[in-house]
GROMACS .gro file of C-alpha atoms in nm:
model
  164
    1UNK     CA    1   4.611 -10.785   9.470
    2UNK     CA    2   4.886 -10.728   9.638
    3UNK     CA    3   4.986 -10.465   9.900
    4UNK     CA    4   5.326 -10.327   9.939
    5UNK     CA    5   5.492 -10.098  10.183
    6UNK     CA    6   5.801  -9.892  10.007
    7UNK     CA    7   6.105  -9.760  10.168
    8UNK     CA    8   6.400  -9.541  10.048
    9UNK     CA    9   6.709  -9.511  10.073
   10UNK     CA   10   6.979  -9.233  10.005
   11UNK     CA   11   7.195  -9.394   9.788
   12UNK     CA   12   7.612  -9.412   9.884
   13UNK     CA   13   7.814  -9.116   9.790
   14UNK     CA   14   8.137  -9.243   9.895
   15UNK     CA   15   8.346  -9.563   9.863
   16UNK     CA   16   8.492  -9.719  10.104
   17UNK     CA   17   8.766 -10.004  10.052
   18UNK     CA   18   8.678 -10.369   9.990
   19UNK     CA   19   8.952 -10.648  10.006
   20UNK     CA   20   9.044 -10.772   9.677
   21UNK     CA   21   8.866 -10.460   9.480
   22UNK     CA   22   9.082 -10.216   9.327
   23UNK     CA   23   8.915 -10.015   9.062
   24UNK     CA   24   8.674  -9.688   9.156
   25UNK     CA   25   8.373  -9.831   8.928
   26UNK     CA   26   8.412 -10.199   9.140
   27UNK     CA   27   8.427 -10.023   9.440
   28UNK     CA   28   8.125  -9.825   9.402
   29UNK     CA   29   7.944 -10.146   9.296
   30UNK     CA   30   8.020 -10.324   9.630
   31UNK     CA   31   7.926 -10.034   9.814
   32UNK     CA   32   7.572 -10.063   9.642
   33UNK     CA   33   7.576 -10.394   9.704
   34UNK     CA   34   7.617 -10.389  10.047
   35UNK     CA   35   7.339 -10.150  10.108
   36UNK     CA   36   7.104 -10.380   9.893
   37UNK     CA   37   7.191 -10.707  10.086
   38UNK     CA   38   7.165 -10.532  10.419
   39UNK     CA   39   6.834 -10.449  10.277
   40UNK     CA   40   6.727 -10.790  10.165
   41UNK     CA   41   6.823 -10.894  10.482
   42UNK     CA   42   6.556 -10.702  10.669
   43UNK     CA   43   6.332 -10.851  10.369
   44UNK     CA   44   6.322 -10.575  10.133
   45UNK     CA   45   6.303 -10.620   9.792
   46UNK     CA   46   6.507 -10.395   9.589
   47UNK     CA   47   6.264 -10.193   9.346
   48UNK     CA   48   6.455  -9.924   9.153
   49UNK     CA   49   6.668  -9.679   9.177
   50UNK     CA   50   6.542  -9.265   9.107
   51UNK     CA   51   6.729  -8.950   9.087
   52UNK     CA   52   6.498  -8.618   9.203
   53UNK     CA   53   6.547  -8.301   9.224
   54UNK     CA   54   6.546  -8.111   9.557
   55UNK     CA   55   6.564  -7.753   9.611
   56UNK     CA   56   6.866  -7.670   9.826
   57UNK     CA   57   6.967  -7.345  10.044
   58UNK     CA   58   7.301  -7.212   9.890
   59UNK     CA   59   7.394  -6.895  10.109
   60UNK     CA   60   7.154  -6.636  10.265
   61UNK     CA   61   6.877  -6.638   9.980
   62UNK     CA   62   6.995  -6.822   9.727
   63UNK     CA   63   6.861  -7.180   9.608
   64UNK     CA   64   6.977  -7.427   9.423
   65UNK     CA   65   6.787  -7.730   9.236
   66UNK     CA   66   7.047  -8.001   9.321
   67UNK     CA   67   6.979  -8.430   9.219
   68UNK     CA   68   6.963  -8.672   9.500
   69UNK     CA   69   6.970  -9.029   9.417
   70UNK     CA   70   6.743  -9.262   9.631
   71UNK     CA   71   6.713  -9.634   9.621
   72UNK     CA   72   6.367  -9.779   9.627
   73UNK     CA   73   6.268 -10.083   9.819
   74UNK     CA   74   5.943 -10.258   9.855
   75UNK     CA   75   5.786 -10.550  10.086
   76UNK     CA   76   5.482 -10.715  10.102
   77UNK     CA   77   5.216 -10.597  10.388
   78UNK     CA   78   5.072 -10.937  10.521
   79UNK     CA   79   4.735 -10.960  10.576
   80UNK     CA   80   4.613 -10.711  10.848
   81UNK     CA   81   4.965 -10.620  10.954
   82UNK     CA   82   4.983 -10.228  11.011
   83UNK     CA   83   5.361 -10.067  10.965
   84UNK     CA   84   5.453  -9.738  11.106
   85UNK     CA   85   5.160  -9.740  11.340
   86UNK     CA   86   5.229  -9.778  11.685
   87UNK     CA   87   4.884  -9.867  11.924
   88UNK     CA   88   4.830  -9.695  12.207
   89UNK     CA   89   4.982  -9.895  12.535
   90UNK     CA   90   4.707  -9.823  12.776
   91UNK     CA   91   4.414  -9.668  12.786
   92UNK     CA   92   4.368  -9.331  12.940
   93UNK     CA   93   4.092  -9.311  13.246
   94UNK     CA   94   3.922  -9.022  13.312
   95UNK     CA   95   3.868  -8.898  13.690
   96UNK     CA   96   3.609  -8.626  13.802
   97UNK     CA   97   3.794  -8.392  14.019
   98UNK     CA   98   3.566  -8.258  14.311
   99UNK     CA   99   3.587  -7.852  14.351
  100UNK     CA  100   3.818  -7.733  14.572
  101UNK     CA  101   3.624  -7.508  14.775
  102UNK     CA  102   3.919  -7.393  15.062
  103UNK     CA  103   3.926  -7.082  14.934
  104UNK     CA  104   3.559  -6.941  14.968
  105UNK     CA  105   3.603  -7.172  15.368
  106UNK     CA  106   3.856  -6.937  15.519
  107UNK     CA  107   3.725  -6.643  15.723
  108UNK     CA  108   4.028  -6.363  15.755
  109UNK     CA  109   4.059  -6.187  16.057
  110UNK     CA  110   4.176  -5.785  16.070
  111UNK     CA  111   4.480  -5.698  16.078
  112UNK     CA  112   4.443  -5.564  16.454
  113UNK     CA  113   4.368  -5.881  16.566
  114UNK     CA  114   4.534  -6.225  16.637
  115UNK     CA  115   4.615  -6.412  16.347
  116UNK     CA  116   4.392  -6.696  16.332
  117UNK     CA  117   4.236  -6.868  16.036
  118UNK     CA  118   3.925  -7.060  16.066
  119UNK     CA  119   3.743  -7.287  15.882
  120UNK     CA  120   3.371  -7.243  15.879
  121UNK     CA  121   3.262  -7.547  15.771
  122UNK     CA  122   3.436  -7.875  15.808
  123UNK     CA  123   3.294  -8.011  15.535
  124UNK     CA  124   3.384  -7.827  15.281
  125UNK     CA  125   3.049  -7.658  15.180
  126UNK     CA  126   2.987  -7.354  15.065
  127UNK     CA  127   2.928  -7.085  15.361
  128UNK     CA  128   2.607  -6.924  15.375
  129UNK     CA  129   2.758  -6.562  15.353
  130UNK     CA  130   2.808  -6.369  14.995
  131UNK     CA  131   3.130  -6.333  14.882
  132UNK     CA  132   3.184  -5.987  14.841
  133UNK     CA  133   3.392  -6.059  14.505
  134UNK     CA  134   3.341  -6.375  14.327
  135UNK     CA  135   3.600  -6.586  14.105
  136UNK     CA  136   3.965  -6.578  14.049
  137UNK     CA  137   3.983  -6.220  14.201
  138UNK     CA  138   3.814  -6.219  14.484
  139UNK     CA  139   4.013  -6.571  14.532
  140UNK     CA  140   4.356  -6.393  14.458
  141UNK     CA  141   4.279  -6.082  14.686
  142UNK     CA  142   4.205  -6.312  14.981
  143UNK     CA  143   4.524  -6.502  14.913
  144UNK     CA  144   4.717  -6.154  14.889
  145UNK     CA  145   4.507  -6.047  15.249
  146UNK     CA  146   4.633  -6.352  15.439
  147UNK     CA  147   5.005  -6.339  15.316
  148UNK     CA  148   4.961  -5.951  15.419
  149UNK     CA  149   4.838  -6.093  15.767
  150UNK     CA  150   5.121  -6.339  15.817
  151UNK     CA  151   5.364  -6.097  15.795
  152UNK     CA  152   5.184  -5.816  15.995
  153UNK     CA  153   5.191  -5.525  15.781
  154UNK     CA  154   4.943  -5.326  15.714
  155UNK     CA  155   4.658  -5.398  15.439
  156UNK     CA  156   4.598  -5.116  15.176
  157UNK     CA  157   4.279  -4.953  15.104
  158UNK     CA  158   4.188  -5.196  14.819
  159UNK     CA  159   4.257  -5.472  15.030
  160UNK     CA  160   4.031  -5.368  15.332
  161UNK     CA  161   3.755  -5.580  15.231
  162UNK     CA  162   3.934  -5.873  15.174
  163UNK     CA  163   4.102  -5.919  15.461
  164UNK     CA  164   3.811  -5.847  15.690
   0.00000   0.00000   0.00000
């Protein structure tokens, strides 16, 4: 059993001028023949013409049913040939990203001291001291405390633990 691929093309609604063609019927036939010849050049075989109902919007709330004419073409699918599916160009590689521990290794000095930020461990291991606040909130408070220290401002009450 042969497998086919189908393609629908909108049937032309307007004619255009052709040399030596005068009547409206002949102009319309020439436009149809031109579309069919273009598709035949791309290995598509004409199958039939269809007029199908299509609901169109007319105004804000009104809908009108109109009929659209299409030309249906087909072509045989060659053994194991796939159409309309593009295989991926390359395989996506997964990378193991090490956890960023820089926020945990920073010690904040009080606002009165000189602004030195030193690292506890240079090998990026967890600090031995327990963090006062875990998670994203603790990281954000430490970052805010560093910014306040760099600007030389005083810490608000809720930031004093993060800055010390």
